[in-house]
XYZ file of C-alpha atoms in Angstrom:
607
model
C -26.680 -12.172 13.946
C -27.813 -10.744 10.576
C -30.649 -8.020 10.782
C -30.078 -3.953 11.422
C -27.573 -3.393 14.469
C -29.556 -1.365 17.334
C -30.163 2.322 16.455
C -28.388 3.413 19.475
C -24.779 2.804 17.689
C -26.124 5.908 15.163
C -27.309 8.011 18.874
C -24.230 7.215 20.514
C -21.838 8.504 17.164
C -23.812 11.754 17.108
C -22.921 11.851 21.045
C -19.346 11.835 20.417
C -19.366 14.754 18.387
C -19.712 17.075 21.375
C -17.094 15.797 24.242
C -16.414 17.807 26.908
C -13.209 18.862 26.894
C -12.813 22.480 25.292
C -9.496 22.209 23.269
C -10.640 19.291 21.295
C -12.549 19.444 17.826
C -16.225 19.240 17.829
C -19.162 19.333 15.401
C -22.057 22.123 16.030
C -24.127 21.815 13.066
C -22.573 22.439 9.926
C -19.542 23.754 11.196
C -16.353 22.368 13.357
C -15.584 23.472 16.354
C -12.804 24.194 18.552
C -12.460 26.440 21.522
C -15.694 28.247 21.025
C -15.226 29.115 17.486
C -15.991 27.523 14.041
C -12.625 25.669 12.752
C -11.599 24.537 9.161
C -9.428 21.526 9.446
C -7.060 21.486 6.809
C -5.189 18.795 7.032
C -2.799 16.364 4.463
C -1.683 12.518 4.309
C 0.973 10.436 5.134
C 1.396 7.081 5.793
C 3.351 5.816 8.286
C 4.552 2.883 6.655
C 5.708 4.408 3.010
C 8.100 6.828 5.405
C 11.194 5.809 7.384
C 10.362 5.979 11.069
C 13.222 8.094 11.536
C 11.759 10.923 8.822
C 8.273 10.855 10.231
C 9.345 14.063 12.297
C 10.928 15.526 9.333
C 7.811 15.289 7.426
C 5.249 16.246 10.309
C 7.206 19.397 10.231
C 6.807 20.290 6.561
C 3.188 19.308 6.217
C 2.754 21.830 8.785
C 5.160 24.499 7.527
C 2.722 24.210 4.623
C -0.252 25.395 7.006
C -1.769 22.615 7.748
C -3.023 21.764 11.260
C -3.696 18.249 10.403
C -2.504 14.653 9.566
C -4.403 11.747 8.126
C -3.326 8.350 7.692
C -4.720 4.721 7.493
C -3.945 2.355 10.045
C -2.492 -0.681 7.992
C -4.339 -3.984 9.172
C -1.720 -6.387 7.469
C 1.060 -4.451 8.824
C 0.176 -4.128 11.854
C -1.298 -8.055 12.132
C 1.337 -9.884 9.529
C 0.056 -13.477 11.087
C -2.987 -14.326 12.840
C -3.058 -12.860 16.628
C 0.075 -12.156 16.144
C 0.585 -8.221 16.360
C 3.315 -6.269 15.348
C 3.705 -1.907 16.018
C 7.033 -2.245 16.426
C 9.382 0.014 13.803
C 7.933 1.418 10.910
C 4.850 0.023 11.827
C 4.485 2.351 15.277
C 1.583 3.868 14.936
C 1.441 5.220 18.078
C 4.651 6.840 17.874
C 3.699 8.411 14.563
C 0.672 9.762 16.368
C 2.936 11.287 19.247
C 5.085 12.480 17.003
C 2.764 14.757 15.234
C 1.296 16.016 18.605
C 4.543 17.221 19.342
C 4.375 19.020 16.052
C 0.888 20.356 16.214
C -1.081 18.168 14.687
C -4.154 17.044 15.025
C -4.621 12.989 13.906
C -7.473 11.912 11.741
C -7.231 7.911 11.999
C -8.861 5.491 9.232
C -8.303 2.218 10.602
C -10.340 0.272 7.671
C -10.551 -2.140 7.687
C -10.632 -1.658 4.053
C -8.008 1.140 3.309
C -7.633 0.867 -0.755
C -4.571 3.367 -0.788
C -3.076 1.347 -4.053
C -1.980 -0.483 -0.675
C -1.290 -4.797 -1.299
C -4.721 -5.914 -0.499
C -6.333 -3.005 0.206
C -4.627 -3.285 3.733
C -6.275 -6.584 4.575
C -3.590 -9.809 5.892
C -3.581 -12.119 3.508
C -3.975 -14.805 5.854
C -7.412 -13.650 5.709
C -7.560 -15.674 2.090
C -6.186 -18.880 4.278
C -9.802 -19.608 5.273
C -12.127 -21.623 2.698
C -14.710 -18.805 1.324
C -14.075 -15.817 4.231
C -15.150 -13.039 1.997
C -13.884 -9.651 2.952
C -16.115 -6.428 2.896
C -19.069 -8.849 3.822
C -21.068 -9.645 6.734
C -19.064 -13.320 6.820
C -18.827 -13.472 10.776
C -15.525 -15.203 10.184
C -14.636 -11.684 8.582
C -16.257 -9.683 10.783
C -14.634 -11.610 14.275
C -11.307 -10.731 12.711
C -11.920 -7.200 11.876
C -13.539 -6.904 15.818
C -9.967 -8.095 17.037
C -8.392 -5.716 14.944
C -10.190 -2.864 15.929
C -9.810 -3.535 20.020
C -6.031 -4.165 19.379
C -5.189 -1.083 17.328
C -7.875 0.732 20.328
C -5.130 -0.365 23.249
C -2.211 1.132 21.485
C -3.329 4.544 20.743
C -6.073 4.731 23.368
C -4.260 7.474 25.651
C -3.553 9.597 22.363
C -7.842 9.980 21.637
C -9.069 13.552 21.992
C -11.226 11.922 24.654
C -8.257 10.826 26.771
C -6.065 14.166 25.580
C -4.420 13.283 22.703
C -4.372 14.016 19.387
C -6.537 11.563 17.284
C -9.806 13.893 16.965
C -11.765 12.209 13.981
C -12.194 8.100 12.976
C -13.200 6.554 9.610
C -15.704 4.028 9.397
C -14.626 1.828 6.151
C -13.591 3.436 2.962
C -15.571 4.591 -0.127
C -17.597 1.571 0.853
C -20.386 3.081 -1.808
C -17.812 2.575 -4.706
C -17.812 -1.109 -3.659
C -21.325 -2.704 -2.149
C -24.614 -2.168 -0.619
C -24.556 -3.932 2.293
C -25.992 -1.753 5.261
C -25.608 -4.239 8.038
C -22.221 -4.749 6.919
C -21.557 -1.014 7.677
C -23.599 -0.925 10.430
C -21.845 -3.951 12.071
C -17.874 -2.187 11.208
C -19.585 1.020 12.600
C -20.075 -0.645 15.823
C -17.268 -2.558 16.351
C -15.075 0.641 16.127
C -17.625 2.245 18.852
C -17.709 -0.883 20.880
C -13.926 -1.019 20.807
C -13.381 2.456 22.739
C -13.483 5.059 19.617
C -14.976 7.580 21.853
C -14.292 10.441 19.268
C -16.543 11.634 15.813
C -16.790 9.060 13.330
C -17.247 10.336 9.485
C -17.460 8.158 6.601
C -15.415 8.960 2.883
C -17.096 8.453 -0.395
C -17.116 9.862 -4.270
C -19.591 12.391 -4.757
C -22.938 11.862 -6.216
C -26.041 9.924 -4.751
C -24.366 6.418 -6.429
C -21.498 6.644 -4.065
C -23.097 8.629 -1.093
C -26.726 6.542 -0.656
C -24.785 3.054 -0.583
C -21.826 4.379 1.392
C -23.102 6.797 4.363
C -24.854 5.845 7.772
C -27.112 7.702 9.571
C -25.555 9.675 12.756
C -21.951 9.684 11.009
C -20.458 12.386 9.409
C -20.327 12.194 5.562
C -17.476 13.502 3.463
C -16.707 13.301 0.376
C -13.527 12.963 -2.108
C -12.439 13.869 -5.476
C -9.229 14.611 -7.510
C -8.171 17.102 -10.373
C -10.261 16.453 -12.924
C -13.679 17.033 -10.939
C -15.008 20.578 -10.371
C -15.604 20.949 -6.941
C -18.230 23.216 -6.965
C -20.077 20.319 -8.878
C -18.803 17.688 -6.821
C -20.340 19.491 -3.709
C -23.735 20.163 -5.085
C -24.168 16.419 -6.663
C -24.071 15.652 -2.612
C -25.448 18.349 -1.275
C -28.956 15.907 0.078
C -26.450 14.056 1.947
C -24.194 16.535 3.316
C -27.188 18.859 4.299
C -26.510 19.647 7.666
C -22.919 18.299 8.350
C -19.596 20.687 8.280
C -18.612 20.426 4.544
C -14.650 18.295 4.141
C -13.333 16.808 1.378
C -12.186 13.828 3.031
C -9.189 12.662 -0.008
C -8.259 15.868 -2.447
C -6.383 14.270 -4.949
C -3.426 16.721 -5.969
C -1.571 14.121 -7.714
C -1.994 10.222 -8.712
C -0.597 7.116 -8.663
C 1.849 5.509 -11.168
C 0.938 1.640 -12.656
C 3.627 -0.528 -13.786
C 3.752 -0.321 -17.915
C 2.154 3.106 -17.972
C 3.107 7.165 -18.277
C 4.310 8.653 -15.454
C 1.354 10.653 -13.670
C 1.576 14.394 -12.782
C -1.509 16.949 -11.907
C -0.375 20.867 -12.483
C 0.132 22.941 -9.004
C -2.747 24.964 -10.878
C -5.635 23.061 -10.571
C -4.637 21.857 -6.855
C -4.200 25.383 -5.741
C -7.086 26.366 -7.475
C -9.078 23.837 -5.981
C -7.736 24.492 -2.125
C -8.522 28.024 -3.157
C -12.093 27.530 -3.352
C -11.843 24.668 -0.382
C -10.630 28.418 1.557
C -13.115 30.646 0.320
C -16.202 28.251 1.279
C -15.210 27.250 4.777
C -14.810 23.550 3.525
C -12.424 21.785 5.502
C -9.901 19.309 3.040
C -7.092 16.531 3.412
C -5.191 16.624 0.663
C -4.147 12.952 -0.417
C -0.933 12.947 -0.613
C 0.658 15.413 1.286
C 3.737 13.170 0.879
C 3.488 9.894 -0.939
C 6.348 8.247 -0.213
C 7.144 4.805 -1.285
C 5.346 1.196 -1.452
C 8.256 -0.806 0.204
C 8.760 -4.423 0.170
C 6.281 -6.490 -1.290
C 3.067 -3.741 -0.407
C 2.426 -2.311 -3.459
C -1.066 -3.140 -4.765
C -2.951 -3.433 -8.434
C -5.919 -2.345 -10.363
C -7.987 -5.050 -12.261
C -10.048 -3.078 -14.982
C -12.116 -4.665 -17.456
C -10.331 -8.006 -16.490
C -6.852 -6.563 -17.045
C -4.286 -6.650 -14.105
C -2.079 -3.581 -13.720
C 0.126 -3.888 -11.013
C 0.907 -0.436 -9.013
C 4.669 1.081 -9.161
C 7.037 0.870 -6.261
C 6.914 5.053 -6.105
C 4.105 6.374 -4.569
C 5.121 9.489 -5.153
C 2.038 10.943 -6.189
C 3.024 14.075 -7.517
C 2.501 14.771 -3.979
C 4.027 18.524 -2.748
C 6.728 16.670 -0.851
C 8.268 14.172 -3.294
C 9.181 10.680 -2.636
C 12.716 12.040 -1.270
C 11.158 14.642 1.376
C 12.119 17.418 -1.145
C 9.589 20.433 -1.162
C 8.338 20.880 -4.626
C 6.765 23.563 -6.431
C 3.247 22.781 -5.997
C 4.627 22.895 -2.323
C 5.366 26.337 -1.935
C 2.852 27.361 -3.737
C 0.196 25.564 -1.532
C 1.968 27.035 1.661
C 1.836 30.274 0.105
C -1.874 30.220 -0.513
C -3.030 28.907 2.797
C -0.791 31.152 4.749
C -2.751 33.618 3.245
C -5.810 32.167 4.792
C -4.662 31.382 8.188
C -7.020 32.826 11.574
C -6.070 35.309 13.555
C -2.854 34.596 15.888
C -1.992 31.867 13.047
C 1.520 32.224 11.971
C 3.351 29.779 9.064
C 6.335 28.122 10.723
C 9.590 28.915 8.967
C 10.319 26.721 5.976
C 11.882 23.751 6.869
C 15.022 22.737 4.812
C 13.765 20.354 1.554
C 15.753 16.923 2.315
C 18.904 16.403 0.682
C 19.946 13.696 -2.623
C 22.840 12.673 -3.263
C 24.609 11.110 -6.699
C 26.645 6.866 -5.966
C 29.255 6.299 -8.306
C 28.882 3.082 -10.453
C 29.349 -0.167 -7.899
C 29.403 -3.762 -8.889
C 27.965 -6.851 -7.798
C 30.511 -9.444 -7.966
C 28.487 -12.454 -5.964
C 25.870 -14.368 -7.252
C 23.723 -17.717 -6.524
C 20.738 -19.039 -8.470
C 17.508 -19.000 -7.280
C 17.569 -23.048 -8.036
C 20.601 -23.966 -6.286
C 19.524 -21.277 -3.856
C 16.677 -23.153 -2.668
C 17.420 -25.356 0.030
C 18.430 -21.837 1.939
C 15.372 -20.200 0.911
C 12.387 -23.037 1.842
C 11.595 -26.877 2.846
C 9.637 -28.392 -0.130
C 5.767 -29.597 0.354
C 3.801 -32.241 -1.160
C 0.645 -31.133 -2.800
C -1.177 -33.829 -5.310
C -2.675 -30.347 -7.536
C -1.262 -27.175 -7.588
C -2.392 -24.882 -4.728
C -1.554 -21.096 -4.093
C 0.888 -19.574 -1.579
C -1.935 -19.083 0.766
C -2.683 -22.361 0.999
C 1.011 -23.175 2.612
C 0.573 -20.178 5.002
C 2.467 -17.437 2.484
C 1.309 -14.282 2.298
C 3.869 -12.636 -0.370
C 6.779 -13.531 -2.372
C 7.445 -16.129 -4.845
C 6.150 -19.456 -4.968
C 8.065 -22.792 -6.798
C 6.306 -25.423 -8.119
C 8.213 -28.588 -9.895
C 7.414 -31.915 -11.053
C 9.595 -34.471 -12.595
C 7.493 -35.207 -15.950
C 6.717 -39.110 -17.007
C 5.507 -38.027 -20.571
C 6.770 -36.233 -23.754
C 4.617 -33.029 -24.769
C 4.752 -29.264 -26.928
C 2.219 -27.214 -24.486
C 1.339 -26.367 -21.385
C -1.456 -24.911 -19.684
C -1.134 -23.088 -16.143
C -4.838 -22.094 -16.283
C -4.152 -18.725 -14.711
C -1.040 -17.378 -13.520
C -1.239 -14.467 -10.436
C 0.509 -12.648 -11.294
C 3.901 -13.589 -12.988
C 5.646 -17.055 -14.003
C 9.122 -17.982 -15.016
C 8.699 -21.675 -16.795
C 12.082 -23.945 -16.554
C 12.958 -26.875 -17.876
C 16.171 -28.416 -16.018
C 17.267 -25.163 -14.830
C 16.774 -23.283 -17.982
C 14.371 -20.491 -18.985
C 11.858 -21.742 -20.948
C 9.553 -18.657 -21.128
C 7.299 -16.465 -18.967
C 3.640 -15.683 -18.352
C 2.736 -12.462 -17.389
C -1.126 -12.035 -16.018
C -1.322 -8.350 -17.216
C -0.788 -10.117 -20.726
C -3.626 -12.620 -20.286
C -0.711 -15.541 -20.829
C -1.184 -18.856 -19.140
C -0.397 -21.076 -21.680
C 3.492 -22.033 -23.246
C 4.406 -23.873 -26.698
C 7.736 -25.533 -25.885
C 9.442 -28.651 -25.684
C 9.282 -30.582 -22.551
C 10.511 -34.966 -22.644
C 10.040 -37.512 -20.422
C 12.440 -37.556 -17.314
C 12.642 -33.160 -17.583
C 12.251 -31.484 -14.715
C 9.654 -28.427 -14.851
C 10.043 -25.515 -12.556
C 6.781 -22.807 -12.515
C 8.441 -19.903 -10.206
C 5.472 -17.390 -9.823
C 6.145 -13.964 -8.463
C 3.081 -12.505 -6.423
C 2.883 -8.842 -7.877
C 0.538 -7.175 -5.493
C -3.098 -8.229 -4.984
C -5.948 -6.201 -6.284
C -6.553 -3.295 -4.093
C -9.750 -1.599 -5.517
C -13.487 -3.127 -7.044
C -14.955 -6.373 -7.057
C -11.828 -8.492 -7.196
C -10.256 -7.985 -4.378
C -11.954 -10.892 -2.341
C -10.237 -13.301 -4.819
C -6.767 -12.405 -5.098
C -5.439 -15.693 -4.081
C -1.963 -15.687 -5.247
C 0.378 -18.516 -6.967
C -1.281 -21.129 -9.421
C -4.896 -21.879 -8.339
C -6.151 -23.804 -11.514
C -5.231 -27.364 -13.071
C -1.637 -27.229 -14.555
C -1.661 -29.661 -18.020
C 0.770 -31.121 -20.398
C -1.178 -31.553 -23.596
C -4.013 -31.432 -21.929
C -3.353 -33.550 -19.358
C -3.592 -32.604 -15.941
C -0.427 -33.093 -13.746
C -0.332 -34.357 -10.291
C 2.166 -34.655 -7.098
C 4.405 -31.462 -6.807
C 6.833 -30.381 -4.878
C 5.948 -26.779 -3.977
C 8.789 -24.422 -2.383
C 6.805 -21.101 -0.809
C 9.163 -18.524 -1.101
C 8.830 -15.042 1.529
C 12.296 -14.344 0.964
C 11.915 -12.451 4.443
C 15.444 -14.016 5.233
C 18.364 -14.126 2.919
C 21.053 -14.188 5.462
C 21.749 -17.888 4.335
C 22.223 -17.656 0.653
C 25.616 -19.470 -0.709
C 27.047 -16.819 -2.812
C 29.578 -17.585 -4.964
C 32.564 -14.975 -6.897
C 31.446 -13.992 -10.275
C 28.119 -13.682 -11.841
C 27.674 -16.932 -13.633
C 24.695 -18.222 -11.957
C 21.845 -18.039 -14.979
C 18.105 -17.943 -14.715
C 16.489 -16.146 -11.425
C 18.985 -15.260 -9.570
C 20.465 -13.444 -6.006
C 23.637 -11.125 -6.766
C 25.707 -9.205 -4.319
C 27.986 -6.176 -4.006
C 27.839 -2.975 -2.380
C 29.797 0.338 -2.207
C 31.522 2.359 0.690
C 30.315 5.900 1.718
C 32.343 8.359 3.660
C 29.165 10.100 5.088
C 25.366 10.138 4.128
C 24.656 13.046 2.276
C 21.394 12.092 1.222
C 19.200 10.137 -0.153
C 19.647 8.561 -3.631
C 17.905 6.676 -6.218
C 19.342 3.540 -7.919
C 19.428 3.314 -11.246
C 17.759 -0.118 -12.315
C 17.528 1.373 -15.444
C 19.818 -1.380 -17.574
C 17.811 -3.969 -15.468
C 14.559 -6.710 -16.033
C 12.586 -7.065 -13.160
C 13.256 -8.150 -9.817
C 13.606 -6.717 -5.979
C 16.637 -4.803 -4.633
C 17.566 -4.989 -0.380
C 20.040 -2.580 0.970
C 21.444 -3.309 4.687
C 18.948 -5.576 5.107
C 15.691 -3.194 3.936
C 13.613 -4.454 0.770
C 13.399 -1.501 -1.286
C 10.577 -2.897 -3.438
C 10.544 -4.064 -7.632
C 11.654 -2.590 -10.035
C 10.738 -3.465 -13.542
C 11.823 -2.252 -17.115
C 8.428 -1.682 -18.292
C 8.458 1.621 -15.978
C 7.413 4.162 -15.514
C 10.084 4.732 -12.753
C 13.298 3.431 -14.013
C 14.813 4.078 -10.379
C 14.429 3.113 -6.905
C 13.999 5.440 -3.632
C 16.425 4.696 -1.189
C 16.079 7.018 2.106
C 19.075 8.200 3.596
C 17.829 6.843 6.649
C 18.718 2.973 5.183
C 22.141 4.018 4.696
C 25.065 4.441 6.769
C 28.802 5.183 6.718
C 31.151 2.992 5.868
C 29.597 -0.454 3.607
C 26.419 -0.657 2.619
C 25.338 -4.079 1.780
C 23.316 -4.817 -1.880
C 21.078 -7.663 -2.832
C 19.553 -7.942 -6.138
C 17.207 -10.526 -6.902
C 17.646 -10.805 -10.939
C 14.460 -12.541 -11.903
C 15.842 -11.828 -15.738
C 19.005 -13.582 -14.878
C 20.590 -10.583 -17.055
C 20.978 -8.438 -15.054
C 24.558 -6.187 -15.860
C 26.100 -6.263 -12.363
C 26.508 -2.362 -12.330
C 24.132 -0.115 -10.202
C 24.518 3.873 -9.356
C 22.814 6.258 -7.257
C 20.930 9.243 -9.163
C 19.829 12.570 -7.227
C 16.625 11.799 -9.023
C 14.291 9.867 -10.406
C 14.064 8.448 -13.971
C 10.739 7.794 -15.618
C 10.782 5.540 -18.791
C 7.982 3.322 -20.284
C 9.058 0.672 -22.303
């Protein structure tokens, strides 16, 4: 039904900011609540699934050996829901036990279960099977959209229900969208995601997270739900409050996202934000009573294929494989400077009866000598491990044949001579062969879609297209359909009948390596190296490498890429074990040098 959802959702939200139960976080007025007396929540982010399950403890502790009493994180939709109906909080994708965990800690949970979530995040958190469906626009009042978010939202309800502050848990605050006001206008769109989260069982205060400034904050805010508001470095916060202060009038003042650090984008500097302007800024969160999150707390890393992309002005710029974030616990779990002097600051603004736990011991790194990979396949002769060809008369993208990420293989035997062809758009990256053999590539970031080259009757041509992370931010994101989606011509004239491999890679069990490292073009090498006990994490120096993905005992690390800025790639201590630890490199260059090592840290280099 399109038209204003009933008033009563806006009634019911205000409602739920005054439960009953005494120990639990409340609003009264302008101020939080909590056993009688106004409360600051200060609270930092982590997400469950950029940390090993096994150090979400570990870093529980240290976010609150740094004074916080809080955690945020996003609940990740296509995590959580990889396939239609089909759910999945098993592993690193427990939720729940990430939320126990930090109760045992002392922390409170403040839960943003989307279904947008941004976070430079593949997607923006949505399933790509989403994209499956003709025309389903996301962020939109499509009821095709809107039945799948309502499933999401009653799912993700009955496996943290018992850990709501209503029921006694943890989980005291829930976000309605995301920055929505960045993105759209749409009221009843809000107003409908705003009531499937109530009608689902989120008996607990709803707030909503948006820039500052009446251009973010009219567009993105409801009536009845708490409004907060976020910013980074390079705003004045004084400002930032008083450019909101009509819409905030009356509400407890929180910075939902304090941005202490940033993100890294393939191609581009390394990012960094001084430990003086975050302190400074949680100085002043202190001195006005403003409760904060700061975003990241600890970064962590965008494993497997999850990391997600920009598009500005029309340019595609994929995000890194570190989400490190200049964050005051680094990628490894190590407590940094900005760290200690953030704990240092708030423990000097704790309540009375407050104490700072002891410092917790920063996580360990540890050097690999130089190991080789002495095994190798090609991706071509690889292929009848990998997938089972389709038959598609025009070129179609992956989520056409039910493939959410990956690479995707298109090849057609040509029946004419010609000197150029014409993809019509690439997403996001495409190796063009001829027979087996590299004829060139076309990178999306580039603009490229077109090749000169010489291609003869009888040839066969191979497009292998390497899905780089969809859009995660602004109005592309409802398009990112990955693969080749246009007309692919010879001369100008358009080909037909292909034989399309989808590629996942979610199994590689099956690949027939061989000894030696003669396979050419994209290809799978192997090797590994012994360890006598885990000291540490490490990071693995791709730095002699193209671009490709690296596995270890089974667990995708993620892409690295010679165009940087990280040179290196995070591998937790948790992945690793004593004894053999098992390497796959997928080579995309097909240069790859065989020879890998593990570096205490990381190494940032553009190129």
């Amino acid at each position: 039904m399109k038209g204003k959802v009933m008033t009563a959702v806006a009634s019911l939200a205000l409602a739920m900011a005054a439960p009953a139960w005494a120990s639990s976080l409340t609003i009264d007025g302008d101020h939080f609540m909590r056993d009688g007396k106004p409360y600051l929540v200060r609270s930092g982010e982590i997400h469950y699934p950029r940390i090993p399950r096994e150090a979400w403890r570990d870093r529980l502790r240290k976010i609150k050996a740094m004074g916080l009493n809080t955690v945020t994180t996003y609940a990740f939709w296509n995590v959580n829901e990889p396939e239609p109906g089909k759910f999945d909080f098993s592993g690193n994708g427990d939720i729940a036990a990430f939320i126990r965990t930090a109760k045992e800690e002392g922390l409170d949970v403040i839960l943003r279960p989307g279904p947008y979530v941004c976070a430079e995040w593949e997607f923006g958190g949505f399933p790509a099977w989403l994209l499956r469906t003709p025309g389903l626009r996301v962020r939109s009042y499509d009821p095709r959209f809107l039945e799948a978010t309502g499933k999401w939202f009653r799912r993700l309800h009955d496996e943290i229900a018992p850990l709501l502050a209503s029921h006694g848990g943890n989980v005291v605050m829930v976000q309605v969208e995301n920055e929505y006001g960045s993105y759209g206008e749409d009221r009843d769109y809000l107003e409908a995601i705003r009531k499937q989260i109530v009608d689902a069982g989120f008996d607990v205060p709803l707030f909503m997270s948006n820039g500052p400034g009446p251009g973010r904050m009219e567009p993105g805010t409801l009536p009845g739900t708490l409004p907060v508001i976020n910013f980074g470095a390079e705003d004045d916060p004084k400002q930032a409050f008083a450019d909101s202060a009509p819409y905030l009038a009356g509400h407890p003042k929180m910075v939902g996202e304090y941005w202490s650090g940033w993100y890294d984008r393939m191609g581009e500097p390394h990012q960094t934000r001084t430990t003086e302007v975050a302190t400074g800024a949680v100085s002043w969160f202190l001195a006005n009573g403003i409760s904060f999150n700061l975003y990241m707390a600890d970064g962590g890393t965008n494993f497997g294929w999850m990391q997600g992309a920009n598009e500005e002005g029309g340019v595609y710029k994929p995000i890194a494989t570190t989400y490190d974030y200049d964050a005051p616990i680094d990628e490894a779990g190590r407590l940094t400077p900005k760290y200690m002097a953030l704990r240092k600051l708030i423990g000097a603004h704790l309540n009375p009866g407050e104490t700072l736990p002891a410092l917790p011991a920063s996580s360990p790194t540890m050097t690999v000598a130089p190991f080789k990979l002495d095994a190798s396949v090609s991706l071509l002769d690889a292929l009848p491990a990998l997938s089972t060809p389709r038959t598609s008369v025009r070129v179609r993208p992956m989520e056409a044949f039910d493939q959410n990420y990956g690479l995707i293989l298109y090849r057609k035997r040509l029946d004419t001579d010609a000197t150029s062809l014409d993809v019509g758009m690439v997403r996001d990256f495409a190796t063009v062969m001829v027979d087996g053999q590299p004829r060139g590539t076309l990178d999306r970031r580039l603009g490229q879609h077109a090749l000169d080259a010489s291609f003869k009757r009888g040839d066969t041509l191979d497009i292998l297209v390497e899905n780089m992370g969809r859009v995660n931010f602004g109005s592309a994101v409802p398009t990112e359909y990955k693969g080749l989606r246009r007309e692919v011509s010879l001369d100008k004239k358009v080909l037909s009948d292909w034989q399309v491999y989808p590629l996942p890679l979610n199994d590689l069990s099956s690949l027939p390596f061989h000894a030696g490292l003669a396979a050419k073009g994209p290809r799978f090498l192997r090797g590994g190296f012994d360890l006598d006990r885990v000291a540490g994490s490490t990071f693995l120096d791709m730095s002699g490498w193209g671009e490709g993905q690296v596995w270890v005992n089974g667990h995708q690390l993620g892409r690295y890429w010679s165009v940087g800025p990280a040179q290196t790639l995070f591998l937790p201590a948790e992945w690793l074990r004593k004894g053999h630890n098992d390497v796959v490199v997928l080579d995309m260059r097909g240069d790859g040098p065989g020879l890998i090592a593990g570096r205490k840290d990381p190494i940032y280099a553009t190129r």
